[in-house]
Each structure stands twice: as C-alpha cells, then as structure tokens.
C-alpha positions in Angstrom: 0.0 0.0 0.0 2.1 2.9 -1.4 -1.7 5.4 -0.7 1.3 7.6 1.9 3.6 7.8 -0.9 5.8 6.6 -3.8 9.4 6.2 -2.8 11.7 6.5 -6.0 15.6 6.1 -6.8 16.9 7.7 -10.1 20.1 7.6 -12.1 21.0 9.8 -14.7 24.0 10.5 -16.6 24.8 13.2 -19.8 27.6 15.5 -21.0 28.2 19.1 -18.9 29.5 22.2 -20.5 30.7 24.9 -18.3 31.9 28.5 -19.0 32.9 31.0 -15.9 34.8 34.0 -16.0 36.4 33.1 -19.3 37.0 29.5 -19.0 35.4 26.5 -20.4 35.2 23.0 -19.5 33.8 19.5 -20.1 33.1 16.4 -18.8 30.9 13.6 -18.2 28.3 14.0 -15.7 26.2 11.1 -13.4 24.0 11.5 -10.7 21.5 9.9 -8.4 18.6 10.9 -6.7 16.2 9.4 -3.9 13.3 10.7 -2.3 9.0 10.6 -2.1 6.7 11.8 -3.5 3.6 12.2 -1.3 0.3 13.2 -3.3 -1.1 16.2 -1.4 -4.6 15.8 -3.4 -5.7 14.3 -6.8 -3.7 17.0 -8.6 -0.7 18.2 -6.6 2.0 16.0 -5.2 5.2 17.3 -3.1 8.4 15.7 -4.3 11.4 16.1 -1.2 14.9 15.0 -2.9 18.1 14.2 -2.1 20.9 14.6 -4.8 24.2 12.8 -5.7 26.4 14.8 -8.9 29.6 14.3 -9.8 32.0 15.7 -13.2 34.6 13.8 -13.0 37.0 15.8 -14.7 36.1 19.5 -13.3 37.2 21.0 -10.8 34.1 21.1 -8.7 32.9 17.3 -8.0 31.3 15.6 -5.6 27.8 17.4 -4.8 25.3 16.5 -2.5 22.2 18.2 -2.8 18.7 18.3 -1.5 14.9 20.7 -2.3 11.6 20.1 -3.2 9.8 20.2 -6.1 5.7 21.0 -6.6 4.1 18.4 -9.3 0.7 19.7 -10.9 -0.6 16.7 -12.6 -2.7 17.7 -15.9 -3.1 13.9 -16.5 -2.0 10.8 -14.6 1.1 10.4 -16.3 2.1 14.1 -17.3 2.5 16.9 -14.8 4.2 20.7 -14.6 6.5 20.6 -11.8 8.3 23.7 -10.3 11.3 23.1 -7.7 14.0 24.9 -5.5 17.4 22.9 -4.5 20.5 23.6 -2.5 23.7 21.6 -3.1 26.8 21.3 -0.3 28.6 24.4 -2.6 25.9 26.9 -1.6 24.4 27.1 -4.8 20.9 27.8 -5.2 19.3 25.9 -8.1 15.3 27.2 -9.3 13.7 24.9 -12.0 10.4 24.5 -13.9 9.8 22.1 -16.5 7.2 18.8 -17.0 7.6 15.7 -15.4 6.2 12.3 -16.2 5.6 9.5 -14.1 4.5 6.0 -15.1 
C-alpha cells in the first residue's frame, strides 16, 4: 500500500559544458537521486529530494544536494512541476519544466 507515498531512486548520466569567467570545461556528468513523492490531493504531489552529482573531470565534484519540487498533474502520467534545491557548494538551483511518471 504505497496510498502515503511513492518512494523513488533515479540515475542519470549526460555531458556538462561549463563557462565561468572566461573558462570552459567538459566532462561527463552522473548523478543519483532518492526521495518521495507524497500526493497532497488528486492533482498536486510534493516531491522532497536528495541529490548525488559528480563531473569527474572538473574541478568542482562531488555534490550533495537536497529541495523540493511541486508536481501539478494535468493527466495521470504528465504533470508541470516547479522546484527549489540547494547543493553542499551553496548554490541555489530554481527549476520548472514537465515531469512524467509511469
């Protein structure tokens, strides 16, 4: 009975391009997240996270991170989803985009 909420683990992995204050950089990027999302009614669900990135080859690795995210679910499998994060470097990260779920 999952009716408190649906527990999740995700892996990811792409390619990162960085430019800062005249330099540029490159690597290979994974990452791995856990959390729950509890569904607050039929339409809105509340997503807590807890983050796991790391570039191999730049020079800032290694970053845990945690936030929320707010899911509004247009159908059962498609949502918008809106989020705030903050990782162990004291970066702030703000993010809207779609989510889907199956």
């Amino acid at each position: 009975d999952l009716s408190w909420g649906r527990p999740f683990i995700g892996v990811g992995g792409g390619w990162i391009w960085t430019k800062s204050a005249g330099e540029r950089d490159n690597s290979f990027l994974y990452t791995a997240d856990t959390g729950v999302e509890f569904q607050v009614t039929k339409a809105l669900s509340i997503t807590p996270v807890v983050s796991f990135t790391d570039a191999a080859s730049l020079h800032v690795n290694n970053k845990w991170g945690y936030g929320v995210k707010a899911n509004y679910w247009i159908t059962d499998q498609w949502g918008v989803s809106a989020g705030i994060g903050r990782d162990n470097m004291v970066n702030t990260t703000f993010s809207v985009g779609t989510t889907f779920r199956f």
